[in-house]
mmCIF file of C-alpha atoms in Angstrom:
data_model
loop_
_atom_site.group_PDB
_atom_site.id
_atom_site.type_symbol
_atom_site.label_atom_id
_atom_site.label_comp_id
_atom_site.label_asym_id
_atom_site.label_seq_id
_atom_site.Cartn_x
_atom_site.Cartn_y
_atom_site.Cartn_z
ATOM 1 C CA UNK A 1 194.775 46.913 101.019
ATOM 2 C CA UNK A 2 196.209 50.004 100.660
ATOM 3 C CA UNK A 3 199.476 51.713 100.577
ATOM 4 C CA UNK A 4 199.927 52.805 104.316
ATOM 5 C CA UNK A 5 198.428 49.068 105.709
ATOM 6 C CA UNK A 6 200.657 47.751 103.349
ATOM 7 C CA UNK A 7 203.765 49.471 104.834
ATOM 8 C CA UNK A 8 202.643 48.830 108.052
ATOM 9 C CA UNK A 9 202.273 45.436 107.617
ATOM 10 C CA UNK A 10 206.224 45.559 106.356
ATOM 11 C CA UNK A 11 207.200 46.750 109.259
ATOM 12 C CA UNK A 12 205.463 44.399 111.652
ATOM 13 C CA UNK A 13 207.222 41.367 109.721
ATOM 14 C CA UNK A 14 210.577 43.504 109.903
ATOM 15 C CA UNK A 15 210.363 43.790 113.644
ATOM 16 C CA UNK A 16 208.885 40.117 114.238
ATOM 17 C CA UNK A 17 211.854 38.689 113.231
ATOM 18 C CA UNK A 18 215.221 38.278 115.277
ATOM 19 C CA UNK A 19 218.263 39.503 113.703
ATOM 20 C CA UNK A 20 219.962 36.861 111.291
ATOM 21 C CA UNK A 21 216.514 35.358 110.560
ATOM 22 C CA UNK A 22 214.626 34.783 107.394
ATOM 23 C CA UNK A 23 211.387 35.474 106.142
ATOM 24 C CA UNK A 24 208.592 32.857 105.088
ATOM 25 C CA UNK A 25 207.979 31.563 101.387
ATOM 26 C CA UNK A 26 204.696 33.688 101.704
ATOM 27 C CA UNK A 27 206.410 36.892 103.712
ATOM 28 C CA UNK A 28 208.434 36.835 100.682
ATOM 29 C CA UNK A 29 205.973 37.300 98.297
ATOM 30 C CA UNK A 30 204.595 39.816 99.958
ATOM 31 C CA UNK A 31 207.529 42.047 100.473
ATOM 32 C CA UNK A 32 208.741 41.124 96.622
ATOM 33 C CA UNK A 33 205.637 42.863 95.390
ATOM 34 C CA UNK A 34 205.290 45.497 97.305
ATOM 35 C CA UNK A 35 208.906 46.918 96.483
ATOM 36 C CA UNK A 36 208.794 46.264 93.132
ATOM 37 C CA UNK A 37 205.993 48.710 92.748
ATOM 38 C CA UNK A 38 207.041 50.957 95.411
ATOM 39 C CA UNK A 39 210.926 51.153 95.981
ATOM 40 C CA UNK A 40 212.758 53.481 93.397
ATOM 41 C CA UNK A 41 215.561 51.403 93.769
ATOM 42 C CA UNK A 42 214.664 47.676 93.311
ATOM 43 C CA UNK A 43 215.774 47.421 89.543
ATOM 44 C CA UNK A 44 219.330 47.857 90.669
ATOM 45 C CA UNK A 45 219.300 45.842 93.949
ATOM 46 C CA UNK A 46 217.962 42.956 91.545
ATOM 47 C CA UNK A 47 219.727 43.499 88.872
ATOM 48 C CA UNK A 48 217.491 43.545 86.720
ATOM 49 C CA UNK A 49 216.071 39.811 86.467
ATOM 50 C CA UNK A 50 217.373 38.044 89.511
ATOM 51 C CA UNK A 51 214.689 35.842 91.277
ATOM 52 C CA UNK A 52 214.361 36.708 95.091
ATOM 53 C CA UNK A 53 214.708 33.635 97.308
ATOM 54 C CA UNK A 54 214.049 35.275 100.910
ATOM 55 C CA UNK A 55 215.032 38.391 103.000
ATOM 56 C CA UNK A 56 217.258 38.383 105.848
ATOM 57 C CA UNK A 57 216.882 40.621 108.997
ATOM 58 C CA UNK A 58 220.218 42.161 109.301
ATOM 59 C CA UNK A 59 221.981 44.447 111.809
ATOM 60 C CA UNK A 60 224.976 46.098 109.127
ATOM 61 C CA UNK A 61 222.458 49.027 107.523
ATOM 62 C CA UNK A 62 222.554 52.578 107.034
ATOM 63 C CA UNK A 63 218.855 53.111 106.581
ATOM 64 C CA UNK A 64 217.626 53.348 110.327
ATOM 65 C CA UNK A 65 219.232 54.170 113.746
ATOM 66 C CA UNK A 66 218.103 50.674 115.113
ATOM 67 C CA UNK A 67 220.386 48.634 112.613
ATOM 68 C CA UNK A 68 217.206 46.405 111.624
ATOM 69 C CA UNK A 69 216.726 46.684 108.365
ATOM 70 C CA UNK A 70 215.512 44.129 105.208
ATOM 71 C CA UNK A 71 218.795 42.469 103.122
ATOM 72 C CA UNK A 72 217.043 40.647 100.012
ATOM 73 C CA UNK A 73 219.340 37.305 98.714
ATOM 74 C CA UNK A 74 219.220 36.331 95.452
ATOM 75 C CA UNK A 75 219.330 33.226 93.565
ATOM 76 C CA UNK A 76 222.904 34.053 92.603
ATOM 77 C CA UNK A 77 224.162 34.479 96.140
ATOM 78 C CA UNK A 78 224.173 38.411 96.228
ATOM 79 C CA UNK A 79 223.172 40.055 99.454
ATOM 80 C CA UNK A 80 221.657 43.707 99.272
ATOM 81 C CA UNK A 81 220.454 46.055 101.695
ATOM 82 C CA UNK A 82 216.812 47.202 100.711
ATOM 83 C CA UNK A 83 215.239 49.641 103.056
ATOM 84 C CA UNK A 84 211.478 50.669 102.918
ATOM 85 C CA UNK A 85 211.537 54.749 104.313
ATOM 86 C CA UNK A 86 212.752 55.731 100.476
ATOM 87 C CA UNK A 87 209.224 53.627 99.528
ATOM 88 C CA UNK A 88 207.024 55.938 97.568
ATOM 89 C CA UNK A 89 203.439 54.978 96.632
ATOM 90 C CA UNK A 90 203.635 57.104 93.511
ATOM 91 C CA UNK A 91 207.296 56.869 92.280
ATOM 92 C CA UNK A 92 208.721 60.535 90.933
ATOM 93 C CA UNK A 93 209.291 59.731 87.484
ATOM 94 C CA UNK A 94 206.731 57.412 86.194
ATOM 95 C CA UNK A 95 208.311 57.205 82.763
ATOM 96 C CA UNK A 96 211.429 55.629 84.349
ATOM 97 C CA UNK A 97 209.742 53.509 86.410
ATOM 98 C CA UNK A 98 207.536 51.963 83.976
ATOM 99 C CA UNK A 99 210.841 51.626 81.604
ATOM 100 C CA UNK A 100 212.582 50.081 84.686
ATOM 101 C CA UNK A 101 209.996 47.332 84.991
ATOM 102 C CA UNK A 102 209.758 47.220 81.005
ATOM 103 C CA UNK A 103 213.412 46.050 80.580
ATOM 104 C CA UNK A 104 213.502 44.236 83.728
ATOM 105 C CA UNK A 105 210.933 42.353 81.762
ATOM 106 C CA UNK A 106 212.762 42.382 78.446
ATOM 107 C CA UNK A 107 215.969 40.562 80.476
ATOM 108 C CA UNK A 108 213.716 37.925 82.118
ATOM 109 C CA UNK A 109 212.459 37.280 78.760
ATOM 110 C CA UNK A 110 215.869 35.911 77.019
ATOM 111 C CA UNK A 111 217.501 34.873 80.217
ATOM 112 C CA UNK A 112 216.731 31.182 79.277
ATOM 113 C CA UNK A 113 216.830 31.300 75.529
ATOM 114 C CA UNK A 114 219.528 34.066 75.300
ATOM 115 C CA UNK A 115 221.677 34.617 77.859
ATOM 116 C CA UNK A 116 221.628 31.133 79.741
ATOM 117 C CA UNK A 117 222.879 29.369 76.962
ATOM 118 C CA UNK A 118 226.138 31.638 76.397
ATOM 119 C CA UNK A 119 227.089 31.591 80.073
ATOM 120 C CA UNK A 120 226.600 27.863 80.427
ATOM 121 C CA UNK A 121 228.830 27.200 77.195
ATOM 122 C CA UNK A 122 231.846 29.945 79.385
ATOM 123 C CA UNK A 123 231.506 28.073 82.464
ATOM 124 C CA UNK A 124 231.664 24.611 80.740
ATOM 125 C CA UNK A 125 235.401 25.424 79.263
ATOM 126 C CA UNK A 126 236.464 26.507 82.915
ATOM 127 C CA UNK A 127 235.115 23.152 84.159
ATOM 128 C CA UNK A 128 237.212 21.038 81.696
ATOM 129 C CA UNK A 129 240.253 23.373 82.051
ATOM 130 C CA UNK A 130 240.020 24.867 78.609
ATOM 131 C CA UNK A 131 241.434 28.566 78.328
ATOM 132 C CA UNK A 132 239.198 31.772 77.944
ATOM 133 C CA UNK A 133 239.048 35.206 76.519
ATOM 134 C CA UNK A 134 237.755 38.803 76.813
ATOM 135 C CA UNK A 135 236.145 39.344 73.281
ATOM 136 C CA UNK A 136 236.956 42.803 73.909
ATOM 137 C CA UNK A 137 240.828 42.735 74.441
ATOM 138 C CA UNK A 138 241.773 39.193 74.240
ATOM 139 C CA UNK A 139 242.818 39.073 77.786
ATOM 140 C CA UNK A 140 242.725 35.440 79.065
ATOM 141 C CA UNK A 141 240.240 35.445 81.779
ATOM 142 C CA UNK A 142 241.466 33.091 84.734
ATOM 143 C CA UNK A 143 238.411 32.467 86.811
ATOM 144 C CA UNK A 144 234.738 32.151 86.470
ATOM 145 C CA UNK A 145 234.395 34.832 88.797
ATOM 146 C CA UNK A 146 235.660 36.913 86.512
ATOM 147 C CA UNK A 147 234.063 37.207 83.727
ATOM 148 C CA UNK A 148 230.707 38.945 82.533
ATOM 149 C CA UNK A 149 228.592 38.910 79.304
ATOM 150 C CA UNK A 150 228.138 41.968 77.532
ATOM 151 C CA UNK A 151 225.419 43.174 74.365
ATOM 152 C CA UNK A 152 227.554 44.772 71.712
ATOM 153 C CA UNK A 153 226.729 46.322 68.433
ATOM 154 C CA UNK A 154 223.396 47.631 70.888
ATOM 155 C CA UNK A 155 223.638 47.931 74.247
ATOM 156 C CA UNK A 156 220.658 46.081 76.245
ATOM 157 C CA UNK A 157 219.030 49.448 76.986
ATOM 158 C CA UNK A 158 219.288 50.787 73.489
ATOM 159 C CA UNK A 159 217.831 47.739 72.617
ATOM 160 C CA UNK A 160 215.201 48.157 75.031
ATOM 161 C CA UNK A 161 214.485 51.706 73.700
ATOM 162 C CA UNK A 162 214.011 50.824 70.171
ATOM 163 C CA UNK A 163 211.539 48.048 71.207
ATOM 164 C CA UNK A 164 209.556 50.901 73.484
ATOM 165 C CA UNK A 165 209.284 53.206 70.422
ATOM 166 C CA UNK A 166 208.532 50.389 68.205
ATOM 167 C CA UNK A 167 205.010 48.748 70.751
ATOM 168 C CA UNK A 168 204.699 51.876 72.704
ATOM 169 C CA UNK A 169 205.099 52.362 76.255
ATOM 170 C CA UNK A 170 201.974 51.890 77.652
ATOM 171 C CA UNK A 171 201.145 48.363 75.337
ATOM 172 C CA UNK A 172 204.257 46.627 76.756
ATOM 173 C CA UNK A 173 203.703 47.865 80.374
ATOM 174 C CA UNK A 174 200.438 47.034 80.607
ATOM 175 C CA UNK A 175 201.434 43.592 79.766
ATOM 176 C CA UNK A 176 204.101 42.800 82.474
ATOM 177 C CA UNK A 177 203.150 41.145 85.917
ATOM 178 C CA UNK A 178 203.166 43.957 88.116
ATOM 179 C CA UNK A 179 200.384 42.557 90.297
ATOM 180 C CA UNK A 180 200.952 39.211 90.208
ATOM 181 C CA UNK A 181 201.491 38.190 93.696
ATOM 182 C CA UNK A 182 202.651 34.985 93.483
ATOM 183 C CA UNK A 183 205.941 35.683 91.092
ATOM 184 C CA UNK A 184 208.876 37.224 92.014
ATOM 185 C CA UNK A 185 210.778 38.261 88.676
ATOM 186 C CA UNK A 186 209.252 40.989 86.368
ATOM 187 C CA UNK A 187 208.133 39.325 83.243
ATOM 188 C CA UNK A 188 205.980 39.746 80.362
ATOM 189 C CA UNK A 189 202.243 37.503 80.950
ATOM 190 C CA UNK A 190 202.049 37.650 77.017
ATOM 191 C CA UNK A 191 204.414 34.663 75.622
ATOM 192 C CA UNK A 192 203.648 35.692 72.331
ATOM 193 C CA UNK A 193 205.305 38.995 73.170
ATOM 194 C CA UNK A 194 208.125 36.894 74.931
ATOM 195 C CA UNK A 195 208.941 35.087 71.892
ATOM 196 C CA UNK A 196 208.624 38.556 69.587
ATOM 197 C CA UNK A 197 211.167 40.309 71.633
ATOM 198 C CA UNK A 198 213.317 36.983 71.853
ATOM 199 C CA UNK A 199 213.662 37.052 67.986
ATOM 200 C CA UNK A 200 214.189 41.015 68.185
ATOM 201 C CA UNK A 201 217.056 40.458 70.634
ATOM 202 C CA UNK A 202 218.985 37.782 68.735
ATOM 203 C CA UNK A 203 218.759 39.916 65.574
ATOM 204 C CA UNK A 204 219.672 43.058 66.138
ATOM 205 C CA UNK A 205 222.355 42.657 69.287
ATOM 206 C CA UNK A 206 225.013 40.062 70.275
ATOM 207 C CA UNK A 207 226.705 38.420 73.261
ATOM 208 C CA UNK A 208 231.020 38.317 73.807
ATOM 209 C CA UNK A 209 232.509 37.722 76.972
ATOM 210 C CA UNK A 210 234.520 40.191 78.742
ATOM 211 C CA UNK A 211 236.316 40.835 82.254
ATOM 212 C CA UNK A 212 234.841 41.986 85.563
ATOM 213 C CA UNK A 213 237.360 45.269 85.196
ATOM 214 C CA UNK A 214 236.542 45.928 81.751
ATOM 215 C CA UNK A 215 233.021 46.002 82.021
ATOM 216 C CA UNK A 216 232.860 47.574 85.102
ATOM 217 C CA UNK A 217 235.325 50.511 83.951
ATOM 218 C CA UNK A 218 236.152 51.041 80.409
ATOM 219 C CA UNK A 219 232.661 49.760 79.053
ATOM 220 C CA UNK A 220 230.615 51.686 80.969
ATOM 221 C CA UNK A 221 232.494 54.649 80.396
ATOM 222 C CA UNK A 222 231.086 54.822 76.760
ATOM 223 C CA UNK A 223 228.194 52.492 77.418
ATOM 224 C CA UNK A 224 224.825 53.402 79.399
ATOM 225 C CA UNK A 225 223.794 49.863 80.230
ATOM 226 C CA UNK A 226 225.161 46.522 80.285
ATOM 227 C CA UNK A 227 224.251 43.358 80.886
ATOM 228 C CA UNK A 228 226.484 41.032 83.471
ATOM 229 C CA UNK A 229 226.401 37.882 84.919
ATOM 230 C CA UNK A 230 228.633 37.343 88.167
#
């Protein structure tokens, strides 16, 4: 298959849907790899690591005159608009894109050993009632909704950056799934590597908690990357 059938083929499962229907378990699979190697954009709509559990034919979209357009939902609840006229079968900056896909992979990697741990110990104390508070200013935080986890000492993508200069660009992307068809999430096929960059993590970076508002204004005013959980 190429490029331009593969496009096409988008669009006829785009416009074979009514609007306010989902797509198949295997129409899914498709679409999910053909944007992540195509669409500049999908690191951001997925934030980085978030499994894709179906697309939804919407009306609400600013990407073409007929109001159809693709909304991806994933596993966390988030909706996103994802159009397919920005797709781009060789993306403008390769660099970027293969660091993209390099520390979406890095984030899928200590999701479950990492970062899954420290969330589920934060949303624990809200369920028995017990107070919480921003690392960062000592704020108590009042809801699960709104809090987020942030790498200190390194940011994520500084983290991500020493790893790249330490195996090299090329080594690391050459190892992620990029054509599996059957998987969703961007992830390294080498566990060996999984569990190398695992132990790099949890040594040279660590985890607080922190507000929505501070992480989404003060931090990021001095910070390049983050990483949150909603």
């Amino acid at each position: 298959m190429s490029f331009t059938s593969d496009k096409n083929e988008l669009r006829r499962i785009l416009n074979s849907h009514k609007i306010g229907e989902c797509t198949t378990e295997e129409e899914t699979a498709f679409i999910t790899v053909f944007f992540r190697l195509y669409h500049p954009d999908w690191y951001n709509k997925t934030q980085g690591l978030m499994q894709v559990v179906t697309y939804k034919i919407k009306a609400e979209t600013k990407h073409r005159s007929d109001g159809r357009c693709f909304w991806l939902i994933l596993e966390n609840g988030a909706e996103e608009d994802i159009g397919f006229r920005i797709l781009n079968a060789h993306p403008a900056d390769k660099e970027q894109y293969m660091r993209k896909n390099i520390a979406a992979a890095c984030r899928t990697a200590v999701k479950q050993p990492s970062i899954n741990p420290f969330r589920d110990n934060i949303l624990k104390k809200f369920k028995e009632g017990l107070p919480v508070y921003s690392d960062l200013s000592g704020k108590p935080i009042l809801d699960k909704g709104d809090f987020h986890i942030d790498h200190y000492d390194l940011t994520f993508e500084d983290l991500v950056e020493k790893w790249i200069e330490i195996k090299g660009m090329k080594y690391l992307y050459q190892r992620i799934n990029m054509n599996d068809h059957m998987s969703t999430i961007t992830k390294f096929v080498d566990e060996n590597l999984v569990e190398e960059f695992v132990q790099y993590h949890d040594q040279h970076t660590h985890l607080r908690v922190v507000t929505k508002e501070e992480n989404l204004s003060l931090l990021k005013k001095n910070k390049k990357s983050v990483c949150q959980i909603k």
